[in-house]
Amino acid sequence: MNNKYRFKYNNKINLTIIAVTLICLIGIICDAVFLAFAVRDKLNISAYITSLTLLVILLAFIPIFIFGSYYNINKDKFIISMCFYKKKIDYQDILNIRHDSKTKQKIVYYYTYNKKGEQLVAMLYLNMNEKDLDNFVKDIKEKNNLIIYDIWNKEEDNAENQ
């Protein structure tokens, strides 16, 4: 059983992806024009081909980043995959999933271990849609029912405390 949950990118990341895409496309067009002039004038074209290749690679990397970033709940471990980087967390090391309903932040607290083998507590911000959060929590609690899920800043709790 593998359950994948896609990253939800905020406006800053979306604008950055759009800006990088536009810069790459403009760079490819300009580089192709300059390459055509260099070929026509019989100049050295190696710099143009190198820059064109790098722009195409960067442009190809954007969809790989977008579609290769997800959270995966498989039978053995919780896996955070960000393109080529993968972080694996054992289910028994996950302590708490906290959702702040006011700021919409979702945080996972888990045990991590240093080189000496000492147990430390780390946290990880989850970037996922609100509608996927309930299914995510349900799926991860099936793996370890000792994981605590708490919601902070509920409006009704705030009204009671005043």
mmCIF file of C-alpha atoms in Angstrom:
data_model
loop_
_atom_site.group_PDB
_atom_site.id
_atom_site.type_symbol
_atom_site.label_atom_id
_atom_site.label_comp_id
_atom_site.label_asym_id
_atom_site.label_seq_id
_atom_site.Cartn_x
_atom_site.Cartn_y
_atom_site.Cartn_z
ATOM 1 C CA MET A 1 0.000 0.000 0.000
ATOM 2 C CA ASN A 2 1.601 3.230 -1.176
ATOM 3 C CA ASN A 3 -0.162 6.529 -0.643
ATOM 4 C CA LYS A 4 1.344 9.592 -2.267
ATOM 5 C CA TYR A 5 0.449 13.132 -1.324
ATOM 6 C CA ARG A 6 1.626 15.961 -3.550
ATOM 7 C CA PHE A 7 3.352 19.067 -2.264
ATOM 8 C CA LYS A 8 1.292 22.221 -2.182
ATOM 9 C CA TYR A 9 3.444 25.087 -3.368
ATOM 10 C CA ASN A 10 2.818 28.541 -1.953
ATOM 11 C CA ASN A 11 2.604 31.700 -4.048
ATOM 12 C CA LYS A 12 6.308 32.518 -3.677
ATOM 13 C CA ILE A 13 7.379 29.131 -5.001
ATOM 14 C CA ASN A 14 4.826 29.284 -7.835
ATOM 15 C CA LEU A 15 6.042 32.760 -8.844
ATOM 16 C CA THR A 16 9.651 31.580 -8.693
ATOM 17 C CA ILE A 17 8.877 28.584 -10.917
ATOM 18 C CA ILE A 18 7.057 30.832 -13.408
ATOM 19 C CA ALA A 19 9.906 33.375 -13.385
ATOM 20 C CA VAL A 20 12.583 30.713 -13.923
ATOM 21 C CA THR A 21 10.529 29.183 -16.743
ATOM 22 C CA LEU A 22 10.126 32.558 -18.462
ATOM 23 C CA ILE A 23 13.808 33.412 -18.032
ATOM 24 C CA CYS A 24 14.786 30.035 -19.503
ATOM 25 C CA LEU A 25 12.451 30.432 -22.474
ATOM 26 C CA ILE A 26 13.661 33.978 -23.179
ATOM 27 C CA GLY A 27 17.262 32.796 -22.797
ATOM 28 C CA ILE A 28 16.705 29.902 -25.205
ATOM 29 C CA ILE A 29 15.161 32.210 -27.809
ATOM 30 C CA CYS A 30 17.951 34.803 -27.481
ATOM 31 C CA ASP A 31 20.626 32.119 -27.498
ATOM 32 C CA ALA A 32 19.142 30.527 -30.635
ATOM 33 C CA VAL A 33 19.159 33.905 -32.401
ATOM 34 C CA PHE A 34 22.764 34.627 -31.364
ATOM 35 C CA LEU A 35 23.748 31.098 -32.385
ATOM 36 C CA ALA A 36 22.243 31.678 -35.828
ATOM 37 C CA PHE A 37 24.250 34.906 -36.194
ATOM 38 C CA ALA A 38 27.422 33.136 -35.032
ATOM 39 C CA VAL A 39 26.928 30.339 -37.578
ATOM 40 C CA ARG A 40 26.234 32.868 -40.329
ATOM 41 C CA ASP A 41 29.384 34.863 -39.454
ATOM 42 C CA LYS A 42 31.418 31.646 -38.967
ATOM 43 C CA LEU A 43 32.291 32.423 -35.334
ATOM 44 C CA ASN A 44 33.044 29.983 -32.541
ATOM 45 C CA ILE A 45 29.707 28.541 -31.407
ATOM 46 C CA SER A 46 30.770 26.440 -28.431
ATOM 47 C CA ALA A 47 29.725 29.052 -25.847
ATOM 48 C CA TYR A 48 26.278 29.369 -27.430
ATOM 49 C CA ILE A 49 25.753 25.604 -27.527
ATOM 50 C CA THR A 50 26.886 25.275 -23.897
ATOM 51 C CA SER A 51 24.555 27.991 -22.637
ATOM 52 C CA LEU A 52 21.682 26.652 -24.746
ATOM 53 C CA THR A 53 22.229 23.157 -23.324
ATOM 54 C CA LEU A 54 22.300 24.445 -19.749
ATOM 55 C CA LEU A 55 19.082 26.441 -20.273
ATOM 56 C CA VAL A 56 17.308 23.405 -21.720
ATOM 57 C CA ILE A 57 18.485 21.251 -18.794
ATOM 58 C CA LEU A 58 17.257 23.850 -16.296
ATOM 59 C CA LEU A 59 13.926 24.093 -18.107
ATOM 60 C CA ALA A 60 13.585 20.283 -18.100
ATOM 61 C CA PHE A 61 14.382 20.214 -14.380
ATOM 62 C CA ILE A 62 11.292 22.285 -13.472
ATOM 63 C CA PRO A 63 8.662 19.589 -14.253
ATOM 64 C CA ILE A 64 10.931 16.974 -12.680
ATOM 65 C CA PHE A 65 10.934 19.086 -9.508
ATOM 66 C CA ILE A 66 7.180 19.680 -9.574
ATOM 67 C CA PHE A 67 6.121 16.091 -10.231
ATOM 68 C CA GLY A 68 8.953 14.490 -8.265
ATOM 69 C CA SER A 69 8.081 16.168 -4.964
ATOM 70 C CA TYR A 70 5.632 14.311 -2.738
ATOM 71 C CA TYR A 71 5.064 12.583 0.577
ATOM 72 C CA ASN A 72 4.838 8.813 0.375
ATOM 73 C CA ILE A 73 3.365 6.537 3.021
ATOM 74 C CA ASN A 74 4.514 3.051 2.142
ATOM 75 C CA LYS A 75 4.483 -0.129 4.190
ATOM 76 C CA ASP A 76 7.921 0.391 5.759
ATOM 77 C CA LYS A 77 8.643 4.111 6.088
ATOM 78 C CA PHE A 78 7.312 7.620 5.641
ATOM 79 C CA ILE A 79 9.232 9.104 2.713
ATOM 80 C CA ILE A 80 9.607 12.767 1.836
ATOM 81 C CA SER A 81 10.726 13.045 -1.755
ATOM 82 C CA MET A 82 11.915 16.370 -3.131
ATOM 83 C CA CYS A 83 12.991 15.697 -6.687
ATOM 84 C CA PHE A 84 16.175 13.647 -6.289
ATOM 85 C CA TYR A 85 16.419 14.006 -2.491
ATOM 86 C CA LYS A 86 14.581 11.468 -0.352
ATOM 87 C CA LYS A 87 14.259 11.452 3.431
ATOM 88 C CA LYS A 88 12.966 8.311 5.121
ATOM 89 C CA ILE A 89 11.435 8.311 8.605
ATOM 90 C CA ASP A 90 10.432 5.185 10.513
ATOM 91 C CA TYR A 91 6.829 5.237 11.679
ATOM 92 C CA GLN A 92 7.814 4.466 15.267
ATOM 93 C CA ASP A 93 9.979 7.628 15.248
ATOM 94 C CA ILE A 94 7.043 9.923 14.429
ATOM 95 C CA LEU A 95 5.755 11.540 17.604
ATOM 96 C CA ASN A 96 3.239 14.178 16.705
ATOM 97 C CA ILE A 97 1.440 15.804 13.804
ATOM 98 C CA ARG A 98 0.356 19.328 14.628
ATOM 99 C CA HIS A 99 -1.975 21.445 12.532
ATOM 100 C CA ASP A 100 -2.350 25.147 13.236
ATOM 101 C CA SER A 101 -5.763 26.044 11.865
ATOM 102 C CA LYS A 102 -5.061 29.776 12.044
ATOM 103 C CA THR A 103 -1.773 29.847 10.116
ATOM 104 C CA LYS A 104 -2.559 26.659 8.121
ATOM 105 C CA GLN A 105 0.845 25.194 9.009
ATOM 106 C CA LYS A 106 1.261 21.482 9.451
ATOM 107 C CA ILE A 107 4.255 20.169 11.397
ATOM 108 C CA VAL A 108 5.515 16.633 12.013
ATOM 109 C CA TYR A 109 7.706 16.045 15.062
ATOM 110 C CA TYR A 110 9.892 12.954 14.903
ATOM 111 C CA TYR A 111 12.965 11.370 16.412
ATOM 112 C CA THR A 112 16.222 11.645 14.568
ATOM 113 C CA TYR A 113 19.611 10.278 15.566
ATOM 114 C CA ASN A 114 23.019 11.929 15.476
ATOM 115 C CA LYS A 115 26.298 10.154 14.690
ATOM 116 C CA LYS A 116 26.730 9.147 18.334
ATOM 117 C CA GLY A 117 23.321 7.455 18.258
ATOM 118 C CA GLU A 118 21.697 10.005 20.560
ATOM 119 C CA GLN A 119 17.982 10.493 20.058
ATOM 120 C CA LEU A 120 16.963 14.037 19.117
ATOM 121 C CA VAL A 121 13.597 15.537 18.247
ATOM 122 C CA ALA A 122 13.300 17.209 14.849
ATOM 123 C CA MET A 123 10.420 18.889 13.080
ATOM 124 C CA LEU A 124 9.309 18.998 9.489
ATOM 125 C CA TYR A 125 6.834 21.398 7.909
ATOM 126 C CA LEU A 126 4.344 19.643 5.663
ATOM 127 C CA ASN A 127 3.329 21.495 2.516
ATOM 128 C CA MET A 128 0.098 19.791 1.578
ATOM 129 C CA ASN A 129 -3.477 20.682 0.763
ATOM 130 C CA GLU A 130 -5.929 21.004 3.631
ATOM 131 C CA LYS A 131 -8.257 18.492 1.968
ATOM 132 C CA ASP A 132 -5.498 15.845 1.912
ATOM 133 C CA LEU A 133 -4.552 16.320 5.563
ATOM 134 C CA ASP A 134 -7.303 14.133 7.041
ATOM 135 C CA ASN A 135 -6.481 11.234 4.712
ATOM 136 C CA PHE A 136 -2.781 11.710 5.374
ATOM 137 C CA VAL A 137 -3.283 11.578 9.151
ATOM 138 C CA LYS A 138 -5.567 8.549 8.848
ATOM 139 C CA ASP A 139 -3.056 6.701 6.656
ATOM 140 C CA ILE A 140 -0.097 7.466 8.878
ATOM 141 C CA LYS A 141 -1.983 6.567 12.075
ATOM 142 C CA GLU A 142 -2.735 3.170 10.526
ATOM 143 C CA LYS A 143 1.023 2.583 10.530
ATOM 144 C CA ASN A 144 1.506 3.789 14.118
ATOM 145 C CA ASN A 145 -1.565 4.491 16.226
ATOM 146 C CA LEU A 146 0.575 6.125 18.938
ATOM 147 C CA ILE A 147 1.117 9.202 16.775
ATOM 148 C CA ILE A 148 -0.628 12.200 18.300
ATOM 149 C CA TYR A 149 -2.599 14.465 15.989
ATOM 150 C CA ASP A 150 -3.587 17.814 17.431
ATOM 151 C CA ILE A 151 -5.181 20.924 15.995
ATOM 152 C CA TRP A 152 -4.197 24.298 17.421
ATOM 153 C CA ASN A 153 -5.994 27.652 17.322
ATOM 154 C CA LYS A 154 -9.473 26.336 16.753
ATOM 155 C CA GLU A 155 -11.881 29.239 16.742
ATOM 156 C CA GLU A 156 -14.182 27.639 19.317
ATOM 157 C CA ASP A 157 -11.217 26.999 21.652
ATOM 158 C CA ASN A 158 -10.177 30.626 21.372
ATOM 159 C CA ALA A 159 -13.691 31.815 22.171
ATOM 160 C CA GLU A 160 -13.840 29.624 25.294
ATOM 161 C CA ASN A 161 -10.534 30.937 26.605
ATOM 162 C CA GLN A 162 -11.619 34.591 26.512
#
